[in-house]
RNA sequence: GCCAGCGUAGCUCAGUGGUAGAGCAGUGGUUUCGUAAACCACCGGUCGUCGGUUCAAAUCCGACCGCUGGCUCCA
């Protein structure tokens, strides 16, 4: 059948490990019903229906059983059978039967190792003795076939590698990644907090987090002004009727907060900024000469998210989008989309993100507007990506209800993907709100709207920033750029004097004038990940210098204050992404 | 929302039915110090909330709230 010469791939190894795990589960739970058990990145999983909930101790037992199976070195035996035989073989396995009945081919394959037989396309390793390095990591619930209306099975995740050393390295990587988690660093660096008493998913930005955010926002504003955007502000609540007109009430009610009564009228807190911008647009009769009109706002929106999905700053219920709406003519779509793609790439580069993915999301099931309109908009987006020669993937059915979109997904410390920037072409809202311009022919024409963010939201972007730099922000973003450390009280005056000259240059500096030893002050500045520490003692006072220590631990020794201010200023101006 | 685990001082954590503990942080004092934690003393908790079992509950049971890992969802 399969020529057995080639070395099995690591995917095959992982897949076989999942079968061995299933075998172990079956020996411990003879009545187990089996779902599916594929290989995934770094490992595998298998879904089971079991008579009781698994405990962490069960994982240990299953692990031991697996080791026995590996020690026994039982062969994986492939066999081709027809549908009828498969139905008989898996008669007591409802999930397998469902799969068997849906397979297009009458012929299918099964693999048997020891007393365990599974429906499986394969391939597999020759025998269980080939498995070398694996570990069961966690238990989770997972709906059968990912459908929330179907039974929830118990999923066991594991990791598997070709060698113990690789497994060990992987576990160390995971432990290191955990240290970068923005939820952990957010607390350690005093950036933000979330509170049960205030409400889940509602963020308190502490002074240091707020400082970083402010720098990001200032940069964002300046760049948008440079690129021809107009900045606006719109209120946080609006009449419900507006959201009925927009289609949100019908299509996304589950994510909207309940209406509140104001003078007998229903209002809701806004889930999006677009209707506000549309209303501003419509305050004047717009000529084709005015287009494109680019209206930008750091707009705070509130959306209901189911309780189980909230995650630090990355998934919250109130957040500020770096939103903008571009009102343009059909012939301007391509240029405008291209400009936004360029801007988002510029942002990613400036903030040092290299690990992101471009996705083109197509029409979802729940959508408004005609198919030809969707096709036209999707084509426009695709064109831009292709002309700009940007690699992308198609994300089928993931568009917004009013139009297709290009998304940029950023990877967090643990490899999870989060949607950041997004660009959406929309023919629907202009139609619903009757948003027009007067053309060269003197007649009214419908505008096209491009919804876009180039960071995503301030909250999620901050989460990604923290994880990207493990909390050691580049100098231009660091909430405190310099900590001045006087060794003894008699050095405080000089320290304040140095701080004064740094402040003149808008350097964010703090003098640690506490009655503590220098070692303690260095340690704390180090833990705060402050880029520069200026140590000041008798020598420095005498020579009008500072002794510079970097957060990398490097000691630059004595430096003239003016020289160093120049150096730091250059680094700040360049927005260098290096840690220093 | 679903499945599972977790919730003890500001933080990190110990405490398996018999009067709540440690380190760090905080406060008061002493120390004025050369590149990652000086020393002494003090303060600090209705053990997430509510209810139940028990002579007795941080500990056992139930509900709720929140967090964590997945699943589903994600304009």
XYZ file of C-alpha atoms (C1' of nucleotides) in Angstrom:
655
model
C 0.000 0.000 0.000
C 1.953 2.998 1.257
C 5.642 2.664 0.576
C 7.181 2.541 3.984
C 10.581 4.013 3.207
C 10.071 7.661 3.938
C 10.555 9.011 7.411
C 7.170 9.938 8.850
C 6.553 13.649 9.246
C 6.122 15.194 12.650
C 2.428 15.677 11.776
C 2.102 11.930 11.288
C 3.817 11.381 14.596
C 1.398 13.749 16.333
C -1.596 12.152 14.692
C -0.414 8.705 15.768
C 0.085 10.018 19.287
C -3.548 11.066 19.343
C -4.541 7.515 18.364
C -2.415 6.073 21.145
C -4.061 8.515 23.554
C -7.476 7.359 22.315
C -6.421 3.774 22.897
C -5.387 4.661 26.443
C -8.684 6.447 27.057
C -10.587 3.454 25.772
C -8.803 1.111 28.142
C -9.681 3.405 31.066
C -13.202 4.194 29.838
C -14.477 1.237 27.797
C -17.738 3.052 27.056
C -16.057 6.115 25.596
C -17.518 7.513 22.376
C -14.909 8.902 20.034
C -15.011 12.148 18.073
C -12.021 13.215 16.031
C -8.329 13.399 16.866
C -6.168 15.381 14.467
C -2.653 16.712 14.673
C -2.364 20.436 15.310
C 0.482 22.911 15.708
C 2.974 21.453 18.191
C 0.723 18.523 19.042
C -2.668 16.952 18.772
C -6.048 16.543 20.435
C -8.807 14.004 20.598
C -12.461 14.541 21.508
C -14.342 12.040 23.650
C -17.729 11.572 25.160
C -17.148 10.013 28.572
C -19.361 8.910 31.449
C -17.833 11.530 33.740
C -15.760 14.708 33.647
C -12.024 14.209 33.345
C -9.767 15.451 36.114
C -6.100 16.431 35.924
C -5.288 13.144 37.672
C -6.905 11.316 34.786
C -4.338 12.909 32.481
C -1.575 11.331 34.535
C -3.253 7.918 34.300
C -3.816 8.277 30.572
C -0.204 9.359 30.163
C 1.009 6.240 31.990
C -1.206 4.015 29.904
C 0.169 5.661 26.769
C 3.700 4.938 27.894
C 2.776 1.268 28.310
C 1.403 1.219 24.779
C 4.579 2.838 23.464
C 6.730 0.316 25.388
C 4.715 -2.551 23.901
C 5.547 -1.215 20.419
C 2.275 -2.357 18.840
C 2.057 -1.966 15.055
C -0.406 0.376 13.322
C -2.290 -1.818 10.826
C -4.051 -0.197 7.892
C -7.079 -1.815 6.290
C -9.391 -0.689 3.526
C -13.071 -1.500 4.045
C -16.393 -0.529 2.504
C -19.080 1.632 4.020
C -21.297 -1.248 5.166
C -18.488 -2.930 7.019
C -17.464 0.350 8.624
C -21.027 0.928 9.779
C -20.990 -2.497 11.407
C -17.594 -1.988 12.979
C -18.522 1.381 14.517
C -22.143 0.493 15.286
C -21.813 1.722 18.876
C -19.918 4.893 17.918
C -22.470 7.548 16.920
C -19.896 10.197 16.031
C -17.901 7.829 13.869
C -21.106 6.677 12.158
C -21.922 10.264 11.323
C -18.507 10.653 9.705
C -18.824 7.329 7.864
C -22.198 8.306 6.435
C -20.851 11.587 5.169
C -17.745 10.255 3.447
C -18.166 10.580 -0.319
C -16.259 7.390 -1.135
C -17.644 3.902 -0.583
C -14.178 2.736 0.377
C -12.579 3.978 3.586
C -9.628 3.074 5.709
C -9.261 2.043 9.306
C -6.167 1.800 11.436
C -5.777 -0.664 14.264
C -3.157 -0.685 16.958
C -3.620 -3.295 19.677
C -7.281 -3.531 20.636
C -8.061 -0.034 19.309
C -9.442 0.563 15.844
C -10.198 3.992 14.425
C -11.680 5.307 11.235
C -8.805 7.244 9.736
C -7.305 8.325 6.468
C -3.815 8.056 7.898
C -0.960 7.880 7.468
C 0.534 6.674 10.706
C 3.892 5.674 12.064
C 4.740 1.969 11.778
C 4.248 1.165 15.419
C 3.601 2.809 18.736
C 7.261 2.435 19.707
C 8.063 5.301 17.321
C 6.536 7.802 19.686
C 9.259 9.408 21.735
C 8.330 12.707 23.276
C 4.828 13.762 24.195
C 2.896 15.307 27.050
C -0.802 15.791 27.715
C -1.337 19.442 28.462
C -4.966 20.292 29.118
C -8.600 19.309 29.102
C -11.243 21.450 27.469
C -14.847 21.286 26.358
C -15.429 21.303 22.619
C -18.706 21.117 20.738
C -19.046 18.199 18.356
C -18.170 19.551 14.915
C -17.785 22.992 16.394
C -21.549 23.404 16.582
C -22.842 25.018 19.720
C -26.190 23.223 19.332
C -24.585 19.778 19.387
C -23.172 17.874 22.368
C -20.080 19.125 24.100
C -17.322 16.554 24.146
C -14.243 16.483 26.326
C -11.099 17.349 24.472
C -7.630 16.398 25.632
C -4.790 18.448 24.179
C -1.238 17.228 24.019
C 2.086 18.217 22.536
C 4.405 15.835 20.715
C 7.854 16.079 19.175
C 10.393 13.840 17.554
C 12.827 14.120 20.440
C 12.748 14.771 24.165
C 14.990 17.777 23.616
C 12.474 19.378 21.258
C 9.652 18.726 23.686
C 11.697 20.255 26.487
C 12.529 23.273 24.330
C 8.866 23.705 23.488
C 7.819 23.623 27.139
C 10.453 26.222 27.956
C 9.189 28.390 25.083
C 5.675 28.195 26.461
C 6.870 29.135 29.940
C 8.792 32.099 28.470
C 5.752 33.178 26.451
C 3.653 33.121 29.609
C 5.975 35.684 31.149
C 5.108 38.089 28.309
C 1.382 37.752 28.866
C -0.007 41.298 28.904
C -2.338 40.422 31.765
C 0.624 39.519 33.961
C 2.808 42.395 32.774
C -0.097 44.827 32.910
C -0.271 44.223 36.637
C 3.473 44.110 37.251
C 4.097 47.307 35.294
C 0.974 48.996 36.666
C -0.472 49.708 33.219
C -4.161 48.919 33.666
C -6.664 46.961 35.709
C -10.066 45.318 35.433
C -12.531 45.090 38.300
C -15.382 42.868 39.190
C -17.058 45.739 41.023
C -16.840 48.078 38.050
C -17.807 45.447 35.526
C -16.008 42.745 33.547
C -14.362 43.798 30.311
C -14.212 47.468 31.324
C -10.698 48.812 31.475
C -9.077 51.183 33.975
C -6.006 52.732 32.385
C -3.459 53.544 35.105
C -1.057 56.469 34.647
C 1.703 54.462 32.960
C -0.641 52.611 30.631
C -2.437 55.850 29.883
C 0.902 57.481 29.070
C 1.751 54.816 26.504
C -1.737 55.099 25.065
C -1.456 58.834 24.844
C 1.822 58.600 22.945
C 0.282 56.104 20.532
C -2.756 58.352 20.082
C -0.695 61.503 19.543
C 1.367 59.712 16.949
C -1.800 58.355 15.337
C -3.413 61.805 15.164
C -0.352 63.442 13.683
C 0.017 60.741 11.049
C -3.660 60.969 10.094
C -3.521 64.731 9.721
C -0.471 64.287 7.508
C -2.356 61.797 5.356
C -5.403 63.937 4.744
C -7.799 62.810 7.441
C -10.076 65.166 9.389
C -10.464 64.419 13.076
C -13.925 64.488 14.652
C -15.646 63.599 17.919
C -19.108 62.041 18.260
C -21.244 61.231 21.326
C -21.389 57.872 23.100
C -25.139 57.359 22.987
C -27.584 57.743 20.155
C -31.223 57.104 19.427
C -32.149 53.510 18.769
C -33.788 54.430 15.454
C -30.367 55.233 14.059
C -29.276 51.641 14.652
C -32.456 50.336 13.095
C -31.676 52.330 9.978
C -28.081 51.106 9.938
C -29.124 47.463 10.200
C -27.244 46.856 13.449
C -30.439 46.391 15.417
C -31.541 43.581 13.127
C -28.189 41.983 12.494
C -26.203 42.453 15.683
C -28.715 42.919 18.435
C -27.024 40.238 20.549
C -23.999 42.493 20.811
C -25.866 45.691 21.633
C -26.672 46.847 25.144
C -30.306 47.313 26.085
C -31.958 50.598 25.202
C -32.320 53.272 27.877
C -35.294 55.580 28.061
C -34.574 59.282 27.736
C -37.666 61.514 27.643
C -39.699 58.655 26.279
C -37.224 57.886 23.494
C -35.023 54.769 23.266
C -31.283 55.351 23.136
C -28.398 52.892 23.111
C -24.723 53.247 23.841
C -22.935 53.160 20.522
C -21.411 49.902 19.233
C -19.842 51.668 16.248
C -18.861 55.139 15.120
C -20.096 55.082 11.543
C -23.598 56.580 11.911
C -22.106 59.595 13.689
C -19.679 60.192 10.858
C -22.454 59.762 8.313
C -24.483 62.416 10.064
C -21.566 64.816 9.975
C -21.085 64.086 6.281
C -24.721 64.843 5.618
C -24.663 68.288 7.215
C -23.605 69.682 3.858
C -24.322 68.997 0.243
C -21.101 67.358 -0.926
C -19.615 67.773 -4.365
C -17.537 65.159 -6.179
C -14.766 67.707 -5.737
C -14.898 67.215 -1.934
C -14.227 63.502 -2.214
C -12.590 61.561 -0.824
C -13.553 62.832 2.594
C -11.668 61.038 5.338
C -13.205 61.363 8.794
C -11.275 59.915 11.711
C -12.071 59.476 15.384
C -10.618 57.677 18.346
C -14.126 56.501 19.085
C -15.076 54.572 22.177
C -17.690 51.884 21.583
C -19.431 49.327 23.762
C -20.367 45.852 22.648
C -21.751 42.961 24.634
C -19.345 40.051 24.558
C -20.303 36.715 26.066
C -18.721 36.256 29.453
C -16.487 33.355 28.477
C -14.693 35.273 25.743
C -13.303 38.233 27.688
C -9.526 38.274 27.777
C -7.431 40.967 29.465
C -7.171 43.962 27.148
C -7.477 41.841 24.035
C -11.217 41.201 24.262
C -13.242 43.696 26.256
C -16.719 45.210 26.361
C -15.766 48.869 26.058
C -12.944 49.929 23.774
C -11.627 52.746 21.674
C -11.293 52.131 17.988
C -8.886 54.162 15.920
C -11.721 54.504 13.506
C -12.137 56.369 10.243
C -14.632 56.444 7.433
C -13.616 57.402 3.961
C -16.438 58.715 1.825
C -15.482 58.365 -1.825
C -16.582 57.735 -5.387
C -16.435 54.297 -6.951
C -13.418 55.299 -9.038
C -11.536 56.230 -5.871
C -11.973 52.945 -4.020
C -8.781 51.368 -5.224
C -6.544 54.294 -4.381
C -8.166 54.787 -1.023
C -7.945 51.123 -0.059
C -4.349 51.089 -1.211
C -3.623 54.161 0.926
C -5.148 52.491 3.962
C -3.209 49.282 3.378
C -0.071 51.375 3.133
C -0.950 53.259 6.325
C -1.627 50.081 8.258
C 1.641 48.583 7.097
C 3.391 51.772 8.118
C 1.808 51.505 11.567
C 2.769 47.854 11.959
C 6.328 48.685 10.969
C 6.576 51.719 13.231
C 5.456 49.721 16.236
C 7.735 46.853 15.328
C 5.196 44.193 14.395
C 6.481 41.752 11.836
C 4.370 38.758 12.721
C 1.001 39.439 11.134
C -1.256 37.988 8.524
C -3.430 39.639 5.866
C -6.845 38.097 5.342
C -9.525 38.841 2.776
C -12.912 38.078 4.310
C -15.814 37.312 2.001
C -19.608 37.453 2.285
C -21.088 35.971 5.456
C -24.448 34.212 5.564
C -26.066 37.049 7.448
C -25.591 39.928 5.031
C -27.401 42.829 3.485
C -27.002 44.020 -0.090
C -27.017 42.292 -3.450
C -24.598 39.630 -4.612
C -23.207 41.758 -7.488
C -22.431 44.547 -5.022
C -20.595 42.085 -2.811
C -18.701 40.725 -5.766
C -17.665 44.225 -6.865
C -16.464 45.224 -3.409
C -14.609 41.970 -2.829
C -12.928 42.328 -6.203
C -11.830 45.866 -5.355
C -10.113 44.671 -2.185
C -8.544 41.682 -3.898
C -7.204 43.925 -6.633
C -5.414 46.198 -4.241
C -3.734 43.304 -2.462
C -2.632 41.852 -5.764
C -1.418 45.101 -7.286
C 0.524 45.854 -4.092
C 1.843 42.315 -4.209
C 0.859 41.568 -0.636
C 0.498 37.922 0.362
C -2.962 37.202 1.789
C -5.341 34.396 2.595
C -9.061 34.158 1.954
C -11.220 33.943 5.071
C -14.492 32.695 3.633
C -17.733 34.019 5.109
C -15.919 36.214 7.646
C -16.936 39.571 6.179
C -19.085 42.074 8.052
C -22.820 42.051 7.324
C -22.501 45.185 5.186
C -19.395 44.322 3.222
C -16.169 42.357 2.680
C -12.973 43.327 4.449
C -9.229 43.031 4.645
C -8.038 42.177 8.144
C -4.639 42.194 9.702
C -4.304 39.607 12.436
C -1.584 39.968 15.021
C -0.123 37.083 16.979
C 0.126 37.295 20.756
C 2.818 35.825 22.979
C 1.020 32.489 23.116
C 0.456 32.288 19.378
C -3.184 33.311 19.490
C -4.346 35.536 16.620
C -6.178 38.804 17.264
C -7.752 40.997 14.672
C -6.040 44.352 14.573
C -6.371 46.642 11.552
C -9.392 46.141 9.295
C -10.523 47.716 6.032
C -14.133 47.307 4.939
C -15.785 48.458 1.727
C -19.432 49.323 2.251
C -22.169 50.050 -0.291
C -24.952 49.388 2.221
C -24.834 52.095 4.838
C -24.650 54.880 2.229
C -27.778 53.430 0.698
C -29.608 53.034 4.001
C -28.698 56.530 5.122
C -28.957 58.018 1.663
C -25.416 59.376 1.646
C -24.748 61.163 -1.632
C -22.594 63.592 -3.509
C -23.286 65.788 -6.493
C -21.421 64.555 -9.547
C -20.056 66.366 -12.602
C -23.449 65.804 -14.175
C -25.133 67.816 -11.424
C -27.049 64.750 -10.282
C -26.810 63.004 -6.909
C -24.822 59.796 -6.679
C -24.401 57.421 -3.793
C -21.029 57.534 -2.060
C -19.055 54.501 -1.088
C -17.832 54.224 2.466
C -14.620 52.576 3.553
C -14.585 51.708 7.263
C -11.124 51.196 8.603
C -8.901 51.007 11.611
C -5.141 50.816 11.346
C -4.411 49.694 14.891
C -7.676 47.924 15.768
C -8.528 49.233 19.185
C -6.356 50.978 21.732
C -6.995 48.164 24.204
C -6.130 45.261 21.955
C -3.246 47.160 20.405
C -1.804 47.804 23.854
C -2.116 44.099 24.654
C -0.155 43.270 21.515
C 2.434 45.991 22.181
C 3.090 44.742 25.697
C 3.539 41.181 24.500
C 5.632 42.184 21.511
C 8.175 43.895 23.772
C 7.642 41.795 26.901
C 6.873 45.092 28.636
C 10.199 46.698 27.699
C 8.691 49.375 25.457
C 10.922 51.073 22.897
C 12.289 54.316 24.293
C 9.799 56.542 22.433
C 6.894 54.613 24.006
C 8.300 53.967 27.476
C 6.131 55.669 30.104
C 9.273 56.555 32.055
C 12.336 56.972 29.877
C 14.924 57.869 32.484
C 15.118 57.181 36.200
C 17.689 59.266 37.995
C 19.221 57.540 40.970
C 21.047 59.753 43.483
C 23.305 57.603 45.628
C 22.991 59.705 48.775
C 20.760 62.569 49.821
C 23.460 65.126 49.077
C 23.150 64.208 45.352
C 19.432 64.978 45.097
C 19.843 68.643 44.161
C 22.089 67.799 41.241
C 19.737 64.964 40.262
C 16.826 67.403 40.107
C 18.929 69.767 38.048
C 19.689 67.009 35.507
C 16.010 66.034 35.511
C 15.130 69.639 34.763
C 17.278 69.759 31.662
C 15.805 66.465 30.456
C 12.265 67.727 31.000
C 13.110 70.776 28.900
C 13.621 68.339 26.051
C 10.329 66.538 26.847
C 12.126 63.466 28.116
C 9.980 61.568 30.630
C 12.217 61.471 33.653
C 11.788 60.682 37.326
C 14.144 61.222 40.224
C 14.135 58.361 42.721
C 14.828 60.475 45.805
C 13.616 57.911 48.332
C 15.765 57.044 51.305
C 16.815 53.731 49.805
C 20.087 52.231 48.787
C 21.198 52.647 45.199
C 20.989 48.908 44.644
C 17.331 48.912 45.561
C 16.594 51.821 43.247
C 18.370 50.114 40.366
C 16.510 46.910 41.007
C 13.159 48.630 40.920
C 13.934 50.653 37.803
C 15.092 47.401 36.234
C 11.830 45.638 37.104
C 9.894 48.599 35.748
C 11.891 48.157 32.532
C 12.927 51.807 32.433
C 15.308 52.150 29.455
C 17.870 54.426 31.116
C 19.101 54.713 34.674
C 21.304 57.669 35.554
C 23.319 56.972 38.671
C 24.610 60.085 40.372
C 27.256 60.209 43.102
C 30.073 62.492 44.128
C 32.060 61.877 40.926
C 29.147 62.819 38.663
C 28.327 65.944 40.629
C 31.954 67.019 40.395
C 32.239 66.445 36.642
C 28.747 67.543 35.509
C 28.113 64.000 34.303
C 25.831 61.036 34.869
C 26.704 57.356 35.055
C 24.409 55.604 32.565
C 23.073 52.117 33.039
C 20.816 50.542 30.423
C 17.987 48.158 31.265
C 19.936 45.495 29.417
C 22.342 45.651 32.364
C 25.019 47.373 30.318
C 26.950 50.060 32.175
C 28.000 52.900 29.872
C 29.984 54.613 32.618
C 30.258 58.335 33.026
C 28.729 60.456 30.255
C 28.331 64.228 29.896
C 24.682 65.170 30.415
C 24.400 67.185 27.218
C 25.886 64.362 25.132
C 23.396 61.934 26.488
C 20.397 64.163 25.956
C 21.321 64.355 22.282
C 21.647 60.621 22.016
C 18.307 59.916 23.703
C 16.572 62.528 21.618
C 17.769 60.934 18.417
C 16.515 57.548 19.516
C 13.141 59.008 20.473
C 12.782 60.924 17.208
C 13.638 57.855 15.150
C 11.051 55.859 17.088
C 13.576 53.096 17.178
C 11.954 49.731 17.825
C 15.105 48.282 19.301
C 14.859 47.853 22.995
C 17.395 50.691 23.203
C -23.268 31.198 26.643
C -21.031 25.894 27.112
C -17.239 22.197 29.515
C -13.445 21.994 33.188
C -10.276 24.223 36.895
C -9.547 28.188 40.272
C -10.922 32.479 43.955
C -7.069 33.183 51.408
C -3.707 40.465 53.209
C -2.319 45.589 47.976
C 0.898 41.470 45.237
C 2.842 36.203 45.064
C 1.405 32.096 47.650
C 1.033 28.218 52.202
C -2.902 26.408 55.080
C -7.979 18.970 53.905
C -13.426 20.191 59.852
C -11.091 22.695 65.893
C -9.621 30.476 67.484
C -6.127 32.548 59.885
C 0.112 32.161 58.072
C 4.819 33.635 55.135
C 7.591 36.730 51.782
C 7.200 41.230 49.243
C 4.496 45.897 49.479
C 2.733 49.729 53.269
C 3.749 52.640 58.036
C 7.447 54.293 62.005
C 12.527 54.332 63.090
C 17.949 53.428 62.273
C 21.404 53.397 58.003
C 23.676 57.993 53.376
C 25.393 53.617 50.861
C 28.797 53.137 43.555
C 25.289 49.374 39.420
C 19.293 43.918 40.600
C 16.552 43.331 47.449
C 20.305 47.269 54.312
C 18.399 46.463 59.464
C 14.601 46.668 63.505
C 9.558 47.264 64.810
C 4.501 47.818 63.579
C 0.093 47.636 60.667
C -2.725 44.617 57.571
C -7.779 39.372 55.937
C -16.243 39.290 57.572
C -10.718 33.337 53.496
C -15.245 36.142 46.246
C -20.825 36.597 47.743
C -25.208 34.338 49.655
C -27.343 30.024 51.613
C -26.924 24.935 53.650
C -24.590 20.585 56.528
C -22.055 20.391 61.457
C -21.186 21.345 68.476
C -17.575 23.645 65.086
C -16.491 25.493 57.952
C -11.052 28.957 54.504
C -11.710 23.508 54.463
C -17.865 19.636 53.020
C -22.597 20.750 49.778
C -25.624 24.257 46.578
C -26.523 28.794 43.949
C -24.544 33.231 42.188
C -20.286 36.616 40.859
C -15.414 36.821 38.868
C -10.877 34.778 36.778
C -8.035 30.911 33.832
C -7.824 27.145 29.684
C -10.541 25.564 25.621
C -15.299 25.480 22.539
C -18.858 28.695 20.309
C -19.013 33.835 19.110
C -16.261 38.218 17.598
C -19.403 44.720 13.218
